[in-house]
CSV table of C-alpha atoms and ligand atoms in Angstrom, one decimal:
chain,number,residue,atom,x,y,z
A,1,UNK,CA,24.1,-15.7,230.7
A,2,UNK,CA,20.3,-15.8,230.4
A,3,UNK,CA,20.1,-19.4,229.9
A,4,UNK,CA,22.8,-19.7,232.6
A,5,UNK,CA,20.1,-18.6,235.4
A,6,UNK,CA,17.4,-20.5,234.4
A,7,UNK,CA,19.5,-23.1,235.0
A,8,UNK,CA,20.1,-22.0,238.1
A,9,UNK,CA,16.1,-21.8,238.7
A,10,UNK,CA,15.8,-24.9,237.5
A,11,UNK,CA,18.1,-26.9,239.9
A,12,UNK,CA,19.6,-27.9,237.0
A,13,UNK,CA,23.5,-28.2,237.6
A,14,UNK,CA,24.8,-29.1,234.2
A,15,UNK,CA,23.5,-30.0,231.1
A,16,UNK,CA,25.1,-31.6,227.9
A,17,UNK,CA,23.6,-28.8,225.6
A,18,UNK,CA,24.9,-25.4,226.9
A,19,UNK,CA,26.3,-22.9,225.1
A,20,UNK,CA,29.8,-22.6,224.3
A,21,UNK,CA,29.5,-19.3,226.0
A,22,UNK,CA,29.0,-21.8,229.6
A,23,UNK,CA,32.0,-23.6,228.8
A,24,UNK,CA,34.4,-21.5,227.9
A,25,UNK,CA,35.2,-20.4,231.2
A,26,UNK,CA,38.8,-22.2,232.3
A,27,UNK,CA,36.8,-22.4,236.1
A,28,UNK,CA,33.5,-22.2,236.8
A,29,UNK,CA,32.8,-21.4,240.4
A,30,UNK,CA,28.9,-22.1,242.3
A,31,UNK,CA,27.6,-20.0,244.3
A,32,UNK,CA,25.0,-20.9,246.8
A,33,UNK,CA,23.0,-18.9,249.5
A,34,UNK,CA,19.9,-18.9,251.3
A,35,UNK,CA,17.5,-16.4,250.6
A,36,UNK,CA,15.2,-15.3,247.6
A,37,UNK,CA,16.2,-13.8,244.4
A,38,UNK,CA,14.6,-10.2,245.9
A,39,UNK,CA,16.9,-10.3,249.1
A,40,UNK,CA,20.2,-8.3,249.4
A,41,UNK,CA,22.2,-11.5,249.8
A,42,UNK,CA,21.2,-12.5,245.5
A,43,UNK,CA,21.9,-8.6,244.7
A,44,UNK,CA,25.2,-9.1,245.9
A,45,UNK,CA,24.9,-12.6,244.6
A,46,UNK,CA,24.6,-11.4,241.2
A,47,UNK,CA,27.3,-8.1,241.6
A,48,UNK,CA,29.9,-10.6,242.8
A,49,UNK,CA,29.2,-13.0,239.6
A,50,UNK,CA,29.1,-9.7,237.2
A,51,UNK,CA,32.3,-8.8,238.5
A,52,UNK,CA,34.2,-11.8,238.9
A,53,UNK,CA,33.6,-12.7,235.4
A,54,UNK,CA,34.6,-9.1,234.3
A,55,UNK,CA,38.0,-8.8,235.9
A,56,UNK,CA,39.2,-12.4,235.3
A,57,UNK,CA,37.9,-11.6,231.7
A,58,UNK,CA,35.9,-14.5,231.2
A,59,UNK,CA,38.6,-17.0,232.8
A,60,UNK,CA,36.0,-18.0,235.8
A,61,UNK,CA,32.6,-18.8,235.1
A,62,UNK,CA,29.8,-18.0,237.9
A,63,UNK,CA,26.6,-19.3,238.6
A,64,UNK,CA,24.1,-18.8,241.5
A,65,UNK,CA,22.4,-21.4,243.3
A,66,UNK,CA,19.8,-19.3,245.4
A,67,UNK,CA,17.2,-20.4,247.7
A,68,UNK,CA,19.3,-22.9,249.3
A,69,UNK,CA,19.1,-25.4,245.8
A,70,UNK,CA,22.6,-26.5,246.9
A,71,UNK,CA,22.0,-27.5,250.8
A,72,UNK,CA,21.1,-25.5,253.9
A,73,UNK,CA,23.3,-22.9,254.9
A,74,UNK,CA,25.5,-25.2,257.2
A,75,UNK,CA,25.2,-28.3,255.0
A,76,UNK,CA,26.9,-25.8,252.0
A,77,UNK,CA,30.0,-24.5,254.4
A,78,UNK,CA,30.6,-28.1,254.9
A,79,UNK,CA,30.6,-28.5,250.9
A,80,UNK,CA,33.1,-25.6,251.2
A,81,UNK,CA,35.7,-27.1,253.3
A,82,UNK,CA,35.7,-30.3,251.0
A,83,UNK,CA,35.9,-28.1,248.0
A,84,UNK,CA,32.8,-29.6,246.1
A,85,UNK,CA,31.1,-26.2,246.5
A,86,UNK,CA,33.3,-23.4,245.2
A,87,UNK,CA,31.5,-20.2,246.4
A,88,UNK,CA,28.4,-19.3,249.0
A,89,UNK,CA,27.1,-16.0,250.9
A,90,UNK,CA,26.5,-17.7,254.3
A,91,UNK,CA,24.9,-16.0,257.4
A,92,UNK,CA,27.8,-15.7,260.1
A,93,UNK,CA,25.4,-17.5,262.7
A,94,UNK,CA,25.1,-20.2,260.3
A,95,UNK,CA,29.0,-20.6,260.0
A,96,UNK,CA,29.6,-19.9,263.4
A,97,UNK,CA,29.4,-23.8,264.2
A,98,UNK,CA,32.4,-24.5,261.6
A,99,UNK,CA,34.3,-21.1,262.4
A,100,UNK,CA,34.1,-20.3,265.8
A,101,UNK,CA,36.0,-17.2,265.5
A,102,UNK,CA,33.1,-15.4,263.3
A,103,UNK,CA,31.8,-15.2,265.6
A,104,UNK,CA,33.0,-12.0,267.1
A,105,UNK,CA,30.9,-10.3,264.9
A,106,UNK,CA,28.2,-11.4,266.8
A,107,UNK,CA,28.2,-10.5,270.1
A,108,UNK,CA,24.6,-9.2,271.1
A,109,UNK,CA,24.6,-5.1,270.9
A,110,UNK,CA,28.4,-5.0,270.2
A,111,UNK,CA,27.5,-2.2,266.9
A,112,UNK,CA,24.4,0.6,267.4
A,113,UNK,CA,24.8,0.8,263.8
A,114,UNK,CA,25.4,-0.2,260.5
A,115,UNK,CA,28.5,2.0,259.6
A,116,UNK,CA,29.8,0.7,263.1
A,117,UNK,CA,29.2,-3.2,261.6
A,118,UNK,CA,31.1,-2.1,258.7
A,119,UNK,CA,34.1,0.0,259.8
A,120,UNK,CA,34.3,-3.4,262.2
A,121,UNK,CA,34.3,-5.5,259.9
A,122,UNK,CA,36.2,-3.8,257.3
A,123,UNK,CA,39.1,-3.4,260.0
A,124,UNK,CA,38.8,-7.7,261.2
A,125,UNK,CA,38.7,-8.9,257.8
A,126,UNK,CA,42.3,-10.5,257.9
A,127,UNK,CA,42.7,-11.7,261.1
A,128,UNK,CA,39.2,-12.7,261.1
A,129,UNK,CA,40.2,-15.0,257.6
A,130,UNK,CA,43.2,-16.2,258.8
A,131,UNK,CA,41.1,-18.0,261.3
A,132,UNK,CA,38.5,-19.3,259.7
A,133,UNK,CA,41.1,-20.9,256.7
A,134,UNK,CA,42.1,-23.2,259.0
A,135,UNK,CA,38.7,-23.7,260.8
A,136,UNK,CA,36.8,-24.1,258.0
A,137,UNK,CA,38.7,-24.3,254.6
A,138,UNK,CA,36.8,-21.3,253.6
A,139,UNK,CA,38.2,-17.5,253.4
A,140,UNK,CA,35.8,-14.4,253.4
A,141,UNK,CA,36.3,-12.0,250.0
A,142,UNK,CA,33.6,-9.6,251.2
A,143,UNK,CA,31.6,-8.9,254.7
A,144,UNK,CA,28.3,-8.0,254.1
A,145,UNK,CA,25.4,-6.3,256.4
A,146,UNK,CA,21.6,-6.2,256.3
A,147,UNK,CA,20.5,-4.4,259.0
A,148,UNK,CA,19.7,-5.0,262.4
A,149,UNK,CA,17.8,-8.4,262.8
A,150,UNK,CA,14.2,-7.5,264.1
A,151,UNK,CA,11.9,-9.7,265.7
A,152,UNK,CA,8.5,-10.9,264.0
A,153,UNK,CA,5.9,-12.5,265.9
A,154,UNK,CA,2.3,-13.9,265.1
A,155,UNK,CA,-1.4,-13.1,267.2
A,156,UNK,CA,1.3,-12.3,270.4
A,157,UNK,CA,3.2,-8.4,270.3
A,158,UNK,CA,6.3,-8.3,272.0
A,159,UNK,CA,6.5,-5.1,273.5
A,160,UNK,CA,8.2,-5.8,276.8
A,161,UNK,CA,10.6,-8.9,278.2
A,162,UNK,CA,7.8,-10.3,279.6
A,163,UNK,CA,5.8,-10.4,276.5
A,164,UNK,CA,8.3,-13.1,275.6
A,165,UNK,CA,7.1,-15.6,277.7
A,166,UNK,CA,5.4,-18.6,276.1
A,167,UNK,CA,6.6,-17.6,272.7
A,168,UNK,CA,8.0,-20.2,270.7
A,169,UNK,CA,11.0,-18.5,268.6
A,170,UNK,CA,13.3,-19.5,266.2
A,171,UNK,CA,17.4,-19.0,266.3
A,172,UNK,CA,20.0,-19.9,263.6
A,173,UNK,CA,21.3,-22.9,265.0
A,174,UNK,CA,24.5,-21.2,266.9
A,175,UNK,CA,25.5,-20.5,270.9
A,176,UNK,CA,25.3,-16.9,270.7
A,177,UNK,CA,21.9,-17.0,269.6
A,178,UNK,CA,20.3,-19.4,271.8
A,179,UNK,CA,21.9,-18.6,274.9
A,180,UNK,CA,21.2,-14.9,274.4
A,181,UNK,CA,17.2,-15.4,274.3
A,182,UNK,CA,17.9,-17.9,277.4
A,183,UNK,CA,19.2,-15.1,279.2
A,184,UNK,CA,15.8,-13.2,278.3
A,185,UNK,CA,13.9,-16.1,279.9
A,186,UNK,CA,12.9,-18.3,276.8
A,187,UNK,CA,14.1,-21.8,275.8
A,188,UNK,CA,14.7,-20.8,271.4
A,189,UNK,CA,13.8,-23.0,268.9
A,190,UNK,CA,17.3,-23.7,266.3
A,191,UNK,CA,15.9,-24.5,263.7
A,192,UNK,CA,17.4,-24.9,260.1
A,193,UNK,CA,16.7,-21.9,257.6
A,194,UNK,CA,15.3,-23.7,254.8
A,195,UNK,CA,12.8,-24.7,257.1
A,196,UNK,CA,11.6,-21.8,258.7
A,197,UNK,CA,8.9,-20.5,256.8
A,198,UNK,CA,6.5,-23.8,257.0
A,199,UNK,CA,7.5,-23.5,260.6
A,200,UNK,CA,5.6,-20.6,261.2
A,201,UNK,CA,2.9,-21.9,259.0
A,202,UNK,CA,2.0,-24.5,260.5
A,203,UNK,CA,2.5,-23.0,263.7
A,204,UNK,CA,5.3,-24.8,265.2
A,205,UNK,CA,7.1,-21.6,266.0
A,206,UNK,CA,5.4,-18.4,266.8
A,207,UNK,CA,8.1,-16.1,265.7
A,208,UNK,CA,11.8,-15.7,264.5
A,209,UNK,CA,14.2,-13.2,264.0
A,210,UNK,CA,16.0,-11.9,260.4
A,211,UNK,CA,16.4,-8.3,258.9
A,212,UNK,CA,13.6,-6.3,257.1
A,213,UNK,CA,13.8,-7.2,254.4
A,214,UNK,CA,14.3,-10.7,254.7
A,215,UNK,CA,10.5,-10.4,255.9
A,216,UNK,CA,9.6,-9.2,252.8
A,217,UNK,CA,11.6,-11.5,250.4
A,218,UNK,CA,10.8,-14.6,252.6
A,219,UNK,CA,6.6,-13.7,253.0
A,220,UNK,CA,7.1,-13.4,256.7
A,221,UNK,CA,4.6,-11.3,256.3
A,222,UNK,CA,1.8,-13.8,255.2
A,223,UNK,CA,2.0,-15.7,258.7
A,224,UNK,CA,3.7,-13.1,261.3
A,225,UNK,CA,1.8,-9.6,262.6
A,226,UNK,CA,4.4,-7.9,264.4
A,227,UNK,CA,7.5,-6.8,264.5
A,228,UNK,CA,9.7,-5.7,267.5
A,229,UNK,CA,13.1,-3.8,267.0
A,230,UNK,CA,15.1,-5.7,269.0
A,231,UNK,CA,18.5,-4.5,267.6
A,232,UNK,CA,20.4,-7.1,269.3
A,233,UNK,CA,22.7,-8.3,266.3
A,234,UNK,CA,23.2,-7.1,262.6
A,235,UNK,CA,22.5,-9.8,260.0
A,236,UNK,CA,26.5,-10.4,259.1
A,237,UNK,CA,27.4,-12.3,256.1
A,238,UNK,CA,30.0,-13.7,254.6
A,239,UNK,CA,30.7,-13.8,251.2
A,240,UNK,CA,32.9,-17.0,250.8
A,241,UNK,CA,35.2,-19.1,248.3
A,242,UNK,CA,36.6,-22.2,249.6
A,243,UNK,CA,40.1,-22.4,250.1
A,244,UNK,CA,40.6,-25.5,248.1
A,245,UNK,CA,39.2,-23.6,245.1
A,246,UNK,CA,40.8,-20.5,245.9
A,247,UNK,CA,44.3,-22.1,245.9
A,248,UNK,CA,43.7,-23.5,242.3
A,249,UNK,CA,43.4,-20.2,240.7
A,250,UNK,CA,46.4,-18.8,239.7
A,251,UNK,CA,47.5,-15.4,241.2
A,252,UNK,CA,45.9,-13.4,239.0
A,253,UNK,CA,42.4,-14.7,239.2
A,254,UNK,CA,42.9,-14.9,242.8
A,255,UNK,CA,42.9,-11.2,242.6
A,256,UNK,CA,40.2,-10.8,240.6
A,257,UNK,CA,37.8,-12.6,243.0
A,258,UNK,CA,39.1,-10.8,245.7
A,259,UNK,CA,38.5,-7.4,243.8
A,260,UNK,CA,35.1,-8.7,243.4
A,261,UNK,CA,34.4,-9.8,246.6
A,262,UNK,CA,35.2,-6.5,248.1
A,263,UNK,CA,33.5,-4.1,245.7
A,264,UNK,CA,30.2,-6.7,245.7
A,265,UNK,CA,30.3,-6.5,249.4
A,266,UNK,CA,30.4,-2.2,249.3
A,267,UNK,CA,27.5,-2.7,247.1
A,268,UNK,CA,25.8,-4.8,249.1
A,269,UNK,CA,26.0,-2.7,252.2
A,270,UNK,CA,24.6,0.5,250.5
A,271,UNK,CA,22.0,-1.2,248.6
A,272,UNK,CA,20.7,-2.7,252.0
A,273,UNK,CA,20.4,0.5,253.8
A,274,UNK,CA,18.5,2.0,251.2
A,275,UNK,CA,16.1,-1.3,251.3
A,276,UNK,CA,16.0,-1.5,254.7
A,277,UNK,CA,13.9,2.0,254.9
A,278,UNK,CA,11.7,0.8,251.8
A,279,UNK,CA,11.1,-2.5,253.6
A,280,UNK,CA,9.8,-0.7,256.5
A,281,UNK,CA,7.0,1.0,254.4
A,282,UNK,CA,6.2,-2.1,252.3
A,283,UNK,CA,5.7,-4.2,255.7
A,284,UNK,CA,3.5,-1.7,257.2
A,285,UNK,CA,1.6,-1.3,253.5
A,286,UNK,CA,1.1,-5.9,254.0
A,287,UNK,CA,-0.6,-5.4,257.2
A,288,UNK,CA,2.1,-5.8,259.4
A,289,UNK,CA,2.5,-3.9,262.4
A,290,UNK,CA,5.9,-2.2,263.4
A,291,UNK,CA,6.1,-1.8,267.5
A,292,UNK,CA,9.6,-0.2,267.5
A,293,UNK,CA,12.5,-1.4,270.2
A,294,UNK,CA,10.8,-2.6,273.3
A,295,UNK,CA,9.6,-0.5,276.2
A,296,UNK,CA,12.1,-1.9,278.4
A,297,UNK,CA,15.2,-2.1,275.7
A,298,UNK,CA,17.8,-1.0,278.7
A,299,UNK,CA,16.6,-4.5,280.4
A,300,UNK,CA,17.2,-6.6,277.1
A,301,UNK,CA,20.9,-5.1,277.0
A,302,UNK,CA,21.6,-5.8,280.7
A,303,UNK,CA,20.8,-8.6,280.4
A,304,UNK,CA,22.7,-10.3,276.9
A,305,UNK,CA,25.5,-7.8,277.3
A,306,UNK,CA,26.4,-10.2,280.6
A,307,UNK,CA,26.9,-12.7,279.7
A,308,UNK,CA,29.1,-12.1,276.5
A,309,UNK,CA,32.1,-13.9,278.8
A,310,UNK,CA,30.3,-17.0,278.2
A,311,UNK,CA,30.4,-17.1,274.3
A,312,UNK,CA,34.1,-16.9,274.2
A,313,UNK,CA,34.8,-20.3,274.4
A,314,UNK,CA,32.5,-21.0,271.2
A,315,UNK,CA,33.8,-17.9,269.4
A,316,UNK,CA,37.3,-19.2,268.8
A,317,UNK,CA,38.5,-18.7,272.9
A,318,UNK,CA,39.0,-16.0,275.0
A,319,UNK,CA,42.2,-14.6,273.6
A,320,UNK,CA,41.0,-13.7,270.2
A,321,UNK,CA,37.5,-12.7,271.4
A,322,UNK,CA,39.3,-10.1,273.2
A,323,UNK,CA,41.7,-9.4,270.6
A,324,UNK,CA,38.8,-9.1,268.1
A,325,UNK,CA,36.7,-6.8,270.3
A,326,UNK,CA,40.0,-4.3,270.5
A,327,UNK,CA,40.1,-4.3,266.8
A,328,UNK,CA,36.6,-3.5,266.1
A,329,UNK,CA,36.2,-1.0,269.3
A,330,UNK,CA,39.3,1.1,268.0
A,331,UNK,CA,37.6,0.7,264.0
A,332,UNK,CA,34.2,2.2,265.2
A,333,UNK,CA,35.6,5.0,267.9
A,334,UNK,CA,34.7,7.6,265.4
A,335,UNK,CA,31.3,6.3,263.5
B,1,MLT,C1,19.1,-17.3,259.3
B,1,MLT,O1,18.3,-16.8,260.1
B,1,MLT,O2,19.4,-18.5,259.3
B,1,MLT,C2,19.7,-16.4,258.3
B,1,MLT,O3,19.7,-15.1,258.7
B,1,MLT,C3,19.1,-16.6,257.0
B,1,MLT,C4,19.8,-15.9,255.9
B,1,MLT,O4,20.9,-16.3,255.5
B,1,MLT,O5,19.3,-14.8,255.4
């Protein structure tokens, strides 16, 4: 397993001298994602390979790609649909593109908090899938959460609408993102993940928005001062296998990477939380400075919640955004 991940590390994708340990796995099974080895999406990462290789007792084989070895987000959900990538935890606004209908879980201050995101999400899981199979080739085994995504800036606080002005910020490359910060008065920057933290470097963009922690496991806080809690959208994930790969595993092990999928996703979500508060402290302990929601927060609202009418057509059309917003306002009635 050991020698597994410094493969991993390496970039290495196979070698002629492994371990028969490596190979005796009837399917082996990548797994890509984005961020760090000290962000929430490799904890889950690593839960999901633990436990996939548990309950199919030994049959599947799991290694993790972190850090984007394998492609950029989007490039990798490509990979998916083809079925030369078997696995990937992909940020729903970087699927979004390829599976319209994730998008529901985007729409700007649709949750006020996290057990809201996952009662919601918990409740669209199978309709959301059955849409995204056929968008994408890919099917989601677990939902995860990271927080609200907060707004870091450099030299320049953002303490009011107006303080945007002039700011160059980066989105995910998706609709819902750029068109929200439109309606706050700025043209956004899409920009590719893998490329985001030269970006602020070398000054190209100003600031960007990800959870807490991600500032931490990404050194946002090395180039950015500030950070405003703009609470506009929870970092969503999806934890995903692609279909093609999914339908080659007999029943059994089918069921055993869904069992995985699942319980690495309830993992996730708690382990998260509990970073999200230490994250907090850390940031402040780096130099950073935490503003809180802006003055004017009611104004932010007004203004993204109207124009949520215009996202339906790139959120899988009007009939299932609606659809999808009944499911998820009757799953968080009570939280
Ligand atoms: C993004 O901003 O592209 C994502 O939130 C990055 C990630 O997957 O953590």
């Amino acid at each position: 397993m050991a020698f597994k991940k410094i493969m991993a590390g390496m970039g290495v994708c196979s070698l002629g001298l492994a371990s028969s340990a490596v190979f005796s796995a009837e399917f082996n099974m990548r797994l890509s994602h984005g961020d760090n080895e000290n962000n929430p999406t490799n904890y889950a990462a690593v839960k999901f390979e633990e436990l996939v290789e548990k309950y199919s007792d030994g049959r599947i084989d799991v290694t993790i790609y972190p850090s984007n070895q394998l492609g950029d987000e989007q490039e990798v959900a490509q990979s998916m649909r083809m079925g030369t990538i078997e696995s990937a935890i992909v940020y729903t606004g970087n699927l979004v593109p390829l599976a319209p209908s994730a998008g529901v879980l985007m729409l700007p201050y649709a949750f006020t908090s996290s057990e809201q995101a996952w009662a919601a999400m918990d409740a669209l899981q199978e309709p959301l899938n059955e849409r995204i199979t056929s968008e994408a080739g890919v099917r989601a085994v677990g939902l995860l959460e990271k927080g609200f995504r907060v707004l870091t800036t450099a030299e320049e606080p953002v303490r009011t609408l107006d303080d945007l002005e002039g700011q160059k910020i980066r989105v995910s490359p998706n609709n819902i993102a750029i068109e929200t910060f439109k309606a706050w008065g700025i043209d956004p920057i899409p920009m590719a993940w893998a490329e985001v933290f030269s970006a602020l470097q070398q000054g190209v963009i100003d600031g960007q928005e990800n959870p807490y922690t991600t500032a931490i496991s990404s050194n946002f806080y090395e180039v950015q001062d500030y950070i405003t809690e703009i609470h506009y959208m929870m970092w969503t994930g999806l934890l995903l296998v692609s279909e093609r790969f999914y339908q080659r595993l007999p029943e059994a092990l089918q069921n055993a990477v869904d069992r995985a999928g699942r319980e690495a996703a309830d993992y996730e979500r708690e382990l998260s939380a509990k970073l999200t508060k230490e994250a907090k402290n850390e940031l402040v302990d780096l130099g950073m400075e935490l503003l809180g929601p802006p003055e004017d927060e009611a104004k932010w609202q007004e203004k993204a919640k109207a124009i949520w009418p215009d996202f339906y057509a790139d959120i899988g059309g009007k009939e299932w955004a609606l659809e999808a917003q009944r499911i998820m306002d009757e799953a968080i009635k009570n939280k």
